[in-house]
Amino acid sequence: MGIVYAIISGKGGVGKTTTTANLGIGIAQEGKKVVLVDFDLGQRNLDLILGLENRVIYDMVHVMDDEAGLKQALIKSKHTDNLYLLAASQTKDKSVLVQEKVKKLIEILKEEFDYVILDAPAGIESGFEHTIMYADATIIVVNPEVSSIRDADKAIGIVDAKSEKAKENKKVQKFLVINRINPSMVSNGDMLASADILDILSIDLLGKIPEDKGIIEASNSGKPIILNENSQAGVAYKRIAKRLCGENIPFEDVESFVSPSIITKIKSLFQ
């Protein structure tokens, strides 16, 4: 029986879907069978980031409405074995999501896959609630800024109130990914430090992703940054994926800022 993670944010634009794609690849690279499910009906983007937009024929709504079989709708990743995508519908909106159908779909996926990762829509509307309803755990993605933290706090409150585990008085696991960390801004006090964010949200840290300009290009090309071995962000995603697979991976310091002038002096000592 697989485990279900809902990846949420509370607001758009923080890198939630990018995180979903990269973690899916990272976990699949660890030998696990993974399916990514795009719950952002009407505005799907996960297929674009994975470079699978031309392969989508059937989507999750077709499967839930018995208009297509699950095997027909699942799309295999081009980048790694064991990773599949179940795309969102572009022609339907979140109003078509029915609780019983969502539950049935997730139960089927749990039988087929080791990891079922649900990419929630931005915000905290109905699509968000259906995404978290049957998740075993949630991963909250935030940027180190006040508005992102505030909206994430609201989303966490809804998880604690609306998920099935919460209704059964069971503990809902919640993990935090801090995205787009700029070391120089943290050093100057222009960006929230991880310790402050953890203190505010009071949930377990899963990982920290440094700011990386290559992420935009990677997403646009359909080749997630985790595939780039020279990317700090890609390495950070790999470390998070390993943690989700049960490995005890220490946390790296991605917030300490080293002045470029100091780096130049250090290099000169070895020339």
PDB file of C-alpha atoms in Angstrom:
ATOM      1  CA  MET A   1       0.000   0.000   0.000  1.00  0.00           C
ATOM      2  CA  GLY A   2       1.499   3.319  -1.095  1.00  0.00           C
ATOM      3  CA  ILE A   3       1.768   6.566   0.840  1.00  0.00           C
ATOM      4  CA  VAL A   4      -0.040   9.717  -0.308  1.00  0.00           C
ATOM      5  CA  TYR A   5       1.580  13.142  -0.079  1.00  0.00           C
ATOM      6  CA  ALA A   6      -0.311  16.349  -0.869  1.00  0.00           C
ATOM      7  CA  ILE A   7       1.977  19.202  -1.875  1.00  0.00           C
ATOM      8  CA  ILE A   8       0.367  22.523  -0.968  1.00  0.00           C
ATOM      9  CA  SER A   9       1.316  26.176  -0.635  1.00  0.00           C
ATOM     10  CA  GLY A  10      -1.561  28.424   0.412  1.00  0.00           C
ATOM     11  CA  LYS A  11      -0.763  30.821  -2.448  1.00  0.00           C
ATOM     12  CA  GLY A  12       0.462  30.608  -6.014  1.00  0.00           C
ATOM     13  CA  GLY A  13       3.897  31.341  -7.381  1.00  0.00           C
ATOM     14  CA  VAL A  14       6.019  29.787  -4.634  1.00  0.00           C
ATOM     15  CA  GLY A  15       7.274  26.799  -6.661  1.00  0.00           C
ATOM     16  CA  LYS A  16       4.810  24.129  -5.550  1.00  0.00           C
ATOM     17  CA  THR A  17       4.385  22.430  -8.931  1.00  0.00           C
ATOM     18  CA  THR A  18       8.118  22.659  -9.623  1.00  0.00           C
ATOM     19  CA  THR A  19       8.723  20.979  -6.279  1.00  0.00           C
ATOM     20  CA  THR A  20       6.199  18.252  -7.134  1.00  0.00           C
ATOM     21  CA  ALA A  21       7.927  17.463 -10.427  1.00  0.00           C
ATOM     22  CA  ASN A  22      11.441  17.413  -8.972  1.00  0.00           C
ATOM     23  CA  LEU A  23      10.560  15.313  -5.940  1.00  0.00           C
ATOM     24  CA  GLY A  24       8.689  12.860  -8.147  1.00  0.00           C
ATOM     25  CA  ILE A  25      11.784  12.347 -10.284  1.00  0.00           C
ATOM     26  CA  GLY A  26      14.043  12.165  -7.228  1.00  0.00           C
ATOM     27  CA  ILE A  27      11.949   9.501  -5.501  1.00  0.00           C
ATOM     28  CA  ALA A  28      11.670   7.484  -8.734  1.00  0.00           C
ATOM     29  CA  GLN A  29      15.470   7.625  -9.045  1.00  0.00           C
ATOM     30  CA  GLU A  30      15.599   5.891  -5.658  1.00  0.00           C
ATOM     31  CA  GLY A  31      13.839   2.910  -7.215  1.00  0.00           C
ATOM     32  CA  LYS A  32      10.311   3.682  -5.992  1.00  0.00           C
ATOM     33  CA  LYS A  33       7.228   3.574  -8.209  1.00  0.00           C
ATOM     34  CA  VAL A  34       5.717   7.077  -8.220  1.00  0.00           C
ATOM     35  CA  VAL A  35       2.649   8.756  -9.670  1.00  0.00           C
ATOM     36  CA  LEU A  36       2.134  12.515  -9.767  1.00  0.00           C
ATOM     37  CA  VAL A  37      -1.497  13.673  -9.878  1.00  0.00           C
ATOM     38  CA  ASP A  38      -2.282  17.221 -10.999  1.00  0.00           C
ATOM     39  CA  PHE A  39      -5.298  18.525  -9.062  1.00  0.00           C
ATOM     40  CA  ASP A  40      -5.175  21.995 -10.614  1.00  0.00           C
ATOM     41  CA  LEU A  41      -8.141  21.468 -12.933  1.00  0.00           C
ATOM     42  CA  GLY A  42      -8.441  24.020 -15.706  1.00  0.00           C
ATOM     43  CA  GLN A  43      -4.899  25.309 -15.243  1.00  0.00           C
ATOM     44  CA  ARG A  44      -2.657  22.275 -15.484  1.00  0.00           C
ATOM     45  CA  ASN A  45       1.082  22.910 -15.598  1.00  0.00           C
ATOM     46  CA  LEU A  46       2.675  19.772 -14.222  1.00  0.00           C
ATOM     47  CA  ASP A  47       2.701  18.146 -17.667  1.00  0.00           C
ATOM     48  CA  LEU A  48       4.602  21.146 -19.069  1.00  0.00           C
ATOM     49  CA  ILE A  49       7.302  21.062 -16.394  1.00  0.00           C
ATOM     50  CA  LEU A  50       7.780  17.324 -17.017  1.00  0.00           C
ATOM     51  CA  GLY A  51       7.834  17.824 -20.791  1.00  0.00           C
ATOM     52  CA  LEU A  52       4.779  15.597 -21.286  1.00  0.00           C
ATOM     53  CA  GLU A  53       2.241  18.104 -22.608  1.00  0.00           C
ATOM     54  CA  ASN A  54       2.073  16.449 -26.031  1.00  0.00           C
ATOM     55  CA  ARG A  55       1.291  13.039 -24.550  1.00  0.00           C
ATOM     56  CA  VAL A  56      -1.866  13.935 -22.623  1.00  0.00           C
ATOM     57  CA  ILE A  57      -4.930  12.248 -24.124  1.00  0.00           C
ATOM     58  CA  TYR A  58      -6.951  11.291 -21.058  1.00  0.00           C
ATOM     59  CA  ASP A  59      -6.914  12.999 -17.661  1.00  0.00           C
ATOM     60  CA  MET A  60      -7.965  12.356 -14.064  1.00  0.00           C
ATOM     61  CA  VAL A  61     -11.574  13.439 -14.685  1.00  0.00           C
ATOM     62  CA  HIS A  62     -11.893  10.897 -17.522  1.00  0.00           C
ATOM     63  CA  VAL A  63     -10.719   8.209 -15.098  1.00  0.00           C
ATOM     64  CA  MET A  64     -13.019   9.290 -12.241  1.00  0.00           C
ATOM     65  CA  ASP A  65     -15.995   9.418 -14.613  1.00  0.00           C
ATOM     66  CA  ASP A  66     -15.156   5.985 -16.075  1.00  0.00           C
ATOM     67  CA  GLU A  67     -14.603   7.480 -19.519  1.00  0.00           C
ATOM     68  CA  ALA A  68     -11.076   6.035 -19.634  1.00  0.00           C
ATOM     69  CA  GLY A  69      -9.110   3.404 -17.749  1.00  0.00           C
ATOM     70  CA  LEU A  70      -6.273   4.331 -15.432  1.00  0.00           C
ATOM     71  CA  LYS A  71      -3.688   2.650 -17.665  1.00  0.00           C
ATOM     72  CA  GLN A  72      -4.929   4.706 -20.614  1.00  0.00           C
ATOM     73  CA  ALA A  73      -4.532   7.968 -18.708  1.00  0.00           C
ATOM     74  CA  LEU A  74      -1.173   7.364 -17.006  1.00  0.00           C
ATOM     75  CA  ILE A  75       1.770   8.923 -18.851  1.00  0.00           C
ATOM     76  CA  LYS A  76       5.255   7.538 -18.289  1.00  0.00           C
ATOM     77  CA  SER A  77       8.056  10.028 -17.664  1.00  0.00           C
ATOM     78  CA  LYS A  78      10.684  10.585 -20.348  1.00  0.00           C
ATOM     79  CA  HIS A  79      13.383  11.219 -17.770  1.00  0.00           C
ATOM     80  CA  THR A  80      13.274   8.297 -15.362  1.00  0.00           C
ATOM     81  CA  ASP A  81      11.736   4.874 -14.959  1.00  0.00           C
ATOM     82  CA  ASN A  82       9.018   4.297 -12.362  1.00  0.00           C
ATOM     83  CA  LEU A  83       7.534   7.810 -12.671  1.00  0.00           C
ATOM     84  CA  TYR A  84       4.058   8.430 -14.099  1.00  0.00           C
ATOM     85  CA  LEU A  85       1.774  11.443 -14.485  1.00  0.00           C
ATOM     86  CA  LEU A  86      -2.003  11.637 -14.217  1.00  0.00           C
ATOM     87  CA  ALA A  87      -2.799  15.008 -15.746  1.00  0.00           C
ATOM     88  CA  ALA A  88      -5.472  17.495 -14.753  1.00  0.00           C
ATOM     89  CA  SER A  89      -8.329  18.355 -17.076  1.00  0.00           C
ATOM     90  CA  GLN A  90      -8.026  21.600 -19.001  1.00  0.00           C
ATOM     91  CA  THR A  91     -11.710  21.729 -19.926  1.00  0.00           C
ATOM     92  CA  LYS A  92     -13.251  21.127 -16.478  1.00  0.00           C
ATOM     93  CA  ASP A  93     -12.958  23.156 -13.300  1.00  0.00           C
ATOM     94  CA  LYS A  94     -12.680  22.133  -9.651  1.00  0.00           C
ATOM     95  CA  SER A  95     -16.477  21.964  -9.259  1.00  0.00           C
ATOM     96  CA  VAL A  96     -16.473  18.534 -10.957  1.00  0.00           C
ATOM     97  CA  LEU A  97     -14.472  17.000  -8.098  1.00  0.00           C
ATOM     98  CA  VAL A  98     -16.697  14.678  -6.063  1.00  0.00           C
ATOM     99  CA  GLN A  99     -15.444  13.438  -2.714  1.00  0.00           C
ATOM    100  CA  GLU A 100     -16.360   9.783  -3.256  1.00  0.00           C
ATOM    101  CA  LYS A 101     -14.733   9.694  -6.717  1.00  0.00           C
ATOM    102  CA  VAL A 102     -11.548  11.331  -5.440  1.00  0.00           C
ATOM    103  CA  LYS A 103     -11.341   8.801  -2.609  1.00  0.00           C
ATOM    104  CA  LYS A 104     -11.823   5.868  -4.986  1.00  0.00           C
ATOM    105  CA  LEU A 105      -9.141   7.171  -7.367  1.00  0.00           C
ATOM    106  CA  ILE A 106      -6.589   7.624  -4.598  1.00  0.00           C
ATOM    107  CA  GLU A 107      -7.296   4.183  -3.168  1.00  0.00           C
ATOM    108  CA  ILE A 108      -6.664   2.620  -6.580  1.00  0.00           C
ATOM    109  CA  LEU A 109      -3.419   4.578  -6.985  1.00  0.00           C
ATOM    110  CA  LYS A 110      -2.223   3.499  -3.540  1.00  0.00           C
ATOM    111  CA  GLU A 111      -2.565  -0.119  -4.661  1.00  0.00           C
ATOM    112  CA  GLU A 112      -0.476   0.520  -7.789  1.00  0.00           C
ATOM    113  CA  PHE A 113       2.256   2.881  -6.556  1.00  0.00           C
ATOM    114  CA  ASP A 114       4.698   3.264  -3.670  1.00  0.00           C
ATOM    115  CA  TYR A 115       4.275   7.052  -3.638  1.00  0.00           C
ATOM    116  CA  VAL A 116       1.190   8.999  -4.728  1.00  0.00           C
ATOM    117  CA  ILE A 117       2.003  12.711  -4.884  1.00  0.00           C
ATOM    118  CA  LEU A 118      -0.869  15.146  -5.312  1.00  0.00           C
ATOM    119  CA  ASP A 119      -0.111  18.615  -6.684  1.00  0.00           C
ATOM    120  CA  ALA A 120      -2.710  20.891  -5.086  1.00  0.00           C
ATOM    121  CA  PRO A 121      -4.054  23.989  -6.827  1.00  0.00           C
ATOM    122  CA  ALA A 122      -2.913  27.364  -5.539  1.00  0.00           C
ATOM    123  CA  GLY A 123      -5.034  28.898  -2.801  1.00  0.00           C
ATOM    124  CA  ILE A 124      -7.357  27.225  -0.311  1.00  0.00           C
ATOM    125  CA  GLU A 125     -10.540  26.697  -2.305  1.00  0.00           C
ATOM    126  CA  SER A 126     -12.454  23.476  -3.064  1.00  0.00           C
ATOM    127  CA  GLY A 127      -9.757  21.881  -5.208  1.00  0.00           C
ATOM    128  CA  PHE A 128      -7.301  22.343  -2.363  1.00  0.00           C
ATOM    129  CA  GLU A 129      -9.642  20.647   0.120  1.00  0.00           C
ATOM    130  CA  HIS A 130     -10.132  17.641  -2.150  1.00  0.00           C
ATOM    131  CA  THR A 131      -6.349  17.315  -2.505  1.00  0.00           C
ATOM    132  CA  ILE A 132      -5.674  17.181   1.227  1.00  0.00           C
ATOM    133  CA  MET A 133      -8.739  15.136   2.141  1.00  0.00           C
ATOM    134  CA  TYR A 134      -7.190  11.677   1.749  1.00  0.00           C
ATOM    135  CA  ALA A 135      -3.487  12.462   2.041  1.00  0.00           C
ATOM    136  CA  ASP A 136      -1.364  10.615   4.569  1.00  0.00           C
ATOM    137  CA  ALA A 137       0.914  13.643   4.896  1.00  0.00           C
ATOM    138  CA  THR A 138       1.281  17.134   3.490  1.00  0.00           C
ATOM    139  CA  ILE A 139       4.320  19.002   2.220  1.00  0.00           C
ATOM    140  CA  ILE A 140       3.959  22.768   2.515  1.00  0.00           C
ATOM    141  CA  VAL A 141       6.079  24.831   0.120  1.00  0.00           C
ATOM    142  CA  VAL A 142       6.842  28.412   1.121  1.00  0.00           C
ATOM    143  CA  ASN A 143       9.052  31.292   0.074  1.00  0.00           C
ATOM    144  CA  PRO A 144      10.924  33.201   2.807  1.00  0.00           C
ATOM    145  CA  GLU A 145       8.496  36.121   2.746  1.00  0.00           C
ATOM    146  CA  VAL A 146       5.730  37.228   5.083  1.00  0.00           C
ATOM    147  CA  SER A 147       2.795  36.813   2.671  1.00  0.00           C
ATOM    148  CA  SER A 148       3.803  33.246   1.798  1.00  0.00           C
ATOM    149  CA  ILE A 149       4.204  32.293   5.462  1.00  0.00           C
ATOM    150  CA  ARG A 150       0.857  33.838   6.392  1.00  0.00           C
ATOM    151  CA  ASP A 151      -1.002  31.972   3.636  1.00  0.00           C
ATOM    152  CA  ALA A 152       0.799  28.741   4.478  1.00  0.00           C
ATOM    153  CA  ASP A 153      -0.342  29.083   8.082  1.00  0.00           C
ATOM    154  CA  LYS A 154      -3.959  29.307   6.872  1.00  0.00           C
ATOM    155  CA  ALA A 155      -3.470  26.235   4.694  1.00  0.00           C
ATOM    156  CA  ILE A 156      -2.029  24.274   7.625  1.00  0.00           C
ATOM    157  CA  GLY A 157      -5.111  25.164   9.673  1.00  0.00           C
ATOM    158  CA  ILE A 158      -7.372  23.752   6.965  1.00  0.00           C
ATOM    159  CA  VAL A 159      -5.311  20.544   6.800  1.00  0.00           C
ATOM    160  CA  ASP A 160      -5.769  20.118  10.544  1.00  0.00           C
ATOM    161  CA  ALA A 161      -9.522  20.620  10.203  1.00  0.00           C
ATOM    162  CA  LYS A 162     -10.521  18.985   6.916  1.00  0.00           C
ATOM    163  CA  SER A 163      -8.336  15.930   6.289  1.00  0.00           C
ATOM    164  CA  GLU A 164      -9.746  12.486   6.983  1.00  0.00           C
ATOM    165  CA  LYS A 165      -6.955  11.752   9.461  1.00  0.00           C
ATOM    166  CA  ALA A 166      -7.836  14.870  11.448  1.00  0.00           C
ATOM    167  CA  LYS A 167     -11.499  13.874  11.499  1.00  0.00           C
ATOM    168  CA  GLU A 168     -10.466  10.486  12.882  1.00  0.00           C
ATOM    169  CA  ASN A 169      -8.388  12.246  15.578  1.00  0.00           C
ATOM    170  CA  LYS A 170      -5.165  10.983  14.019  1.00  0.00           C
ATOM    171  CA  LYS A 171      -2.038  13.078  13.701  1.00  0.00           C
ATOM    172  CA  VAL A 172      -1.631  14.670  10.271  1.00  0.00           C
ATOM    173  CA  GLN A 173       2.038  14.703   9.296  1.00  0.00           C
ATOM    174  CA  LYS A 174       3.136  18.068   7.934  1.00  0.00           C
ATOM    175  CA  PHE A 175       6.521  18.860   6.434  1.00  0.00           C
ATOM    176  CA  LEU A 176       8.004  22.158   5.281  1.00  0.00           C
ATOM    177  CA  VAL A 177      10.036  22.951   2.167  1.00  0.00           C
ATOM    178  CA  ILE A 178      11.502  26.463   2.094  1.00  0.00           C
ATOM    179  CA  ASN A 179      12.061  27.478  -1.505  1.00  0.00           C
ATOM    180  CA  ARG A 180      14.047  30.243  -3.238  1.00  0.00           C
ATOM    181  CA  ILE A 181      16.419  31.062  -0.405  1.00  0.00           C
ATOM    182  CA  ASN A 182      18.776  33.919  -1.261  1.00  0.00           C
ATOM    183  CA  PRO A 183      21.772  33.769   1.133  1.00  0.00           C
ATOM    184  CA  SER A 184      22.795  37.412   0.712  1.00  0.00           C
ATOM    185  CA  MET A 185      19.259  38.641   1.427  1.00  0.00           C
ATOM    186  CA  VAL A 186      19.046  36.430   4.520  1.00  0.00           C
ATOM    187  CA  SER A 187      22.415  37.768   5.664  1.00  0.00           C
ATOM    188  CA  ASN A 188      21.248  41.370   5.178  1.00  0.00           C
ATOM    189  CA  GLY A 189      17.993  40.766   7.021  1.00  0.00           C
ATOM    190  CA  ASP A 190      15.929  41.313   3.856  1.00  0.00           C
ATOM    191  CA  MET A 191      14.608  37.750   3.819  1.00  0.00           C
ATOM    192  CA  LEU A 192      13.211  35.585   6.609  1.00  0.00           C
ATOM    193  CA  ALA A 193      15.630  33.051   8.036  1.00  0.00           C
ATOM    194  CA  SER A 194      14.612  29.390   8.157  1.00  0.00           C
ATOM    195  CA  ALA A 195      14.694  29.353  11.951  1.00  0.00           C
ATOM    196  CA  ASP A 196      12.142  32.173  12.067  1.00  0.00           C
ATOM    197  CA  ILE A 197       9.852  30.422   9.564  1.00  0.00           C
ATOM    198  CA  LEU A 198       9.993  27.162  11.517  1.00  0.00           C
ATOM    199  CA  ASP A 199       9.237  29.031  14.719  1.00  0.00           C
ATOM    200  CA  ILE A 200       6.138  30.625  13.149  1.00  0.00           C
ATOM    201  CA  LEU A 201       4.714  27.526  11.463  1.00  0.00           C
ATOM    202  CA  SER A 202       5.817  24.929  14.034  1.00  0.00           C
ATOM    203  CA  ILE A 203       6.141  22.006  11.604  1.00  0.00           C
ATOM    204  CA  ASP A 204       9.009  19.712  10.682  1.00  0.00           C
ATOM    205  CA  LEU A 205      11.573  20.884   8.145  1.00  0.00           C
ATOM    206  CA  LEU A 206      11.928  18.619   5.107  1.00  0.00           C
ATOM    207  CA  GLY A 207      14.367  20.691   3.093  1.00  0.00           C
ATOM    208  CA  LYS A 208      15.666  24.046   1.898  1.00  0.00           C
ATOM    209  CA  ILE A 209      16.034  25.010  -1.756  1.00  0.00           C
ATOM    210  CA  PRO A 210      18.415  27.827  -2.720  1.00  0.00           C
ATOM    211  CA  GLU A 211      17.467  30.402  -5.346  1.00  0.00           C
ATOM    212  CA  ASP A 212      18.504  29.106  -8.758  1.00  0.00           C
ATOM    213  CA  LYS A 213      17.936  31.012 -12.004  1.00  0.00           C
ATOM    214  CA  GLY A 214      18.256  27.753 -13.907  1.00  0.00           C
ATOM    215  CA  ILE A 215      14.925  26.509 -12.547  1.00  0.00           C
ATOM    216  CA  ILE A 216      12.929  28.721 -14.928  1.00  0.00           C
ATOM    217  CA  GLU A 217      14.838  27.499 -17.957  1.00  0.00           C
ATOM    218  CA  ALA A 218      14.569  23.907 -16.751  1.00  0.00           C
ATOM    219  CA  SER A 219      10.804  24.196 -16.288  1.00  0.00           C
ATOM    220  CA  ASN A 220      10.338  25.832 -19.686  1.00  0.00           C
ATOM    221  CA  SER A 221      12.326  23.090 -21.404  1.00  0.00           C
ATOM    222  CA  GLY A 222      10.478  20.250 -19.662  1.00  0.00           C
ATOM    223  CA  LYS A 223      13.659  19.029 -17.948  1.00  0.00           C
ATOM    224  CA  PRO A 224      13.321  19.595 -14.184  1.00  0.00           C
ATOM    225  CA  ILE A 225      16.371  21.034 -12.417  1.00  0.00           C
ATOM    226  CA  ILE A 226      16.996  17.826 -10.456  1.00  0.00           C
ATOM    227  CA  LEU A 227      18.357  16.354 -13.696  1.00  0.00           C
ATOM    228  CA  ASN A 228      21.135  18.976 -13.660  1.00  0.00           C
ATOM    229  CA  GLU A 229      23.909  17.585 -11.453  1.00  0.00           C
ATOM    230  CA  ASN A 230      25.639  20.988 -11.359  1.00  0.00           C
ATOM    231  CA  SER A 231      22.638  22.784  -9.876  1.00  0.00           C
ATOM    232  CA  GLN A 232      22.543  23.502  -6.144  1.00  0.00           C
ATOM    233  CA  ALA A 233      18.753  23.464  -6.256  1.00  0.00           C
ATOM    234  CA  GLY A 234      18.813  20.130  -8.078  1.00  0.00           C
ATOM    235  CA  VAL A 235      21.067  18.640  -5.407  1.00  0.00           C
ATOM    236  CA  ALA A 236      18.760  20.039  -2.695  1.00  0.00           C
ATOM    237  CA  TYR A 237      15.744  18.335  -4.290  1.00  0.00           C
ATOM    238  CA  LYS A 238      17.657  15.039  -4.424  1.00  0.00           C
ATOM    239  CA  ARG A 239      18.402  15.291  -0.724  1.00  0.00           C
ATOM    240  CA  ILE A 240      14.726  15.883   0.055  1.00  0.00           C
ATOM    241  CA  ALA A 241      13.714  12.904  -2.107  1.00  0.00           C
ATOM    242  CA  LYS A 242      16.128  10.680  -0.186  1.00  0.00           C
ATOM    243  CA  ARG A 243      14.626  11.865   3.119  1.00  0.00           C
ATOM    244  CA  LEU A 244      11.152  10.970   1.851  1.00  0.00           C
ATOM    245  CA  CYS A 245      12.499   7.507   1.051  1.00  0.00           C
ATOM    246  CA  GLY A 246      13.609   7.064   4.643  1.00  0.00           C
ATOM    247  CA  GLU A 247      17.301   8.002   4.457  1.00  0.00           C
ATOM    248  CA  ASN A 248      18.845  10.049   7.258  1.00  0.00           C
ATOM    249  CA  ILE A 249      20.246  12.935   5.238  1.00  0.00           C
ATOM    250  CA  PRO A 250      21.764  15.872   7.161  1.00  0.00           C
ATOM    251  CA  PHE A 251      20.596  19.394   6.350  1.00  0.00           C
ATOM    252  CA  GLU A 252      23.010  21.579   4.429  1.00  0.00           C
ATOM    253  CA  ASP A 253      23.503  25.265   5.187  1.00  0.00           C
ATOM    254  CA  VAL A 254      22.191  27.094   2.118  1.00  0.00           C
ATOM    255  CA  GLU A 255      21.727  30.410   3.917  1.00  0.00           C
ATOM    256  CA  SER A 256      25.276  31.445   4.784  1.00  0.00           C
ATOM    257  CA  PHE A 257      26.465  34.211   2.495  1.00  0.00           C
ATOM    258  CA  VAL A 258      30.067  34.424   1.305  1.00  0.00           C
ATOM    259  CA  SER A 259      31.077  37.689  -0.343  1.00  0.00           C
ATOM    260  CA  PRO A 260      32.253  37.331  -3.977  1.00  0.00           C
ATOM    261  CA  SER A 261      35.365  39.331  -3.059  1.00  0.00           C
ATOM    262  CA  ILE A 262      36.259  36.724  -0.424  1.00  0.00           C
ATOM    263  CA  ILE A 263      35.790  33.936  -2.960  1.00  0.00           C
ATOM    264  CA  THR A 264      38.138  35.770  -5.358  1.00  0.00           C
ATOM    265  CA  LYS A 265      40.809  36.046  -2.638  1.00  0.00           C
ATOM    266  CA  ILE A 266      40.511  32.357  -1.801  1.00  0.00           C
ATOM    267  CA  LYS A 267      40.871  31.392  -5.461  1.00  0.00           C
ATOM    268  CA  SER A 268      43.952  33.595  -5.814  1.00  0.00           C
ATOM    269  CA  LEU A 269      45.691  31.620  -3.052  1.00  0.00           C
ATOM    270  CA  PHE A 270      45.569  28.515  -5.212  1.00  0.00           C
ATOM    271  CA  GLN A 271      46.721  30.111  -8.458  1.00  0.00           C
TER     272      GLN A 271
END
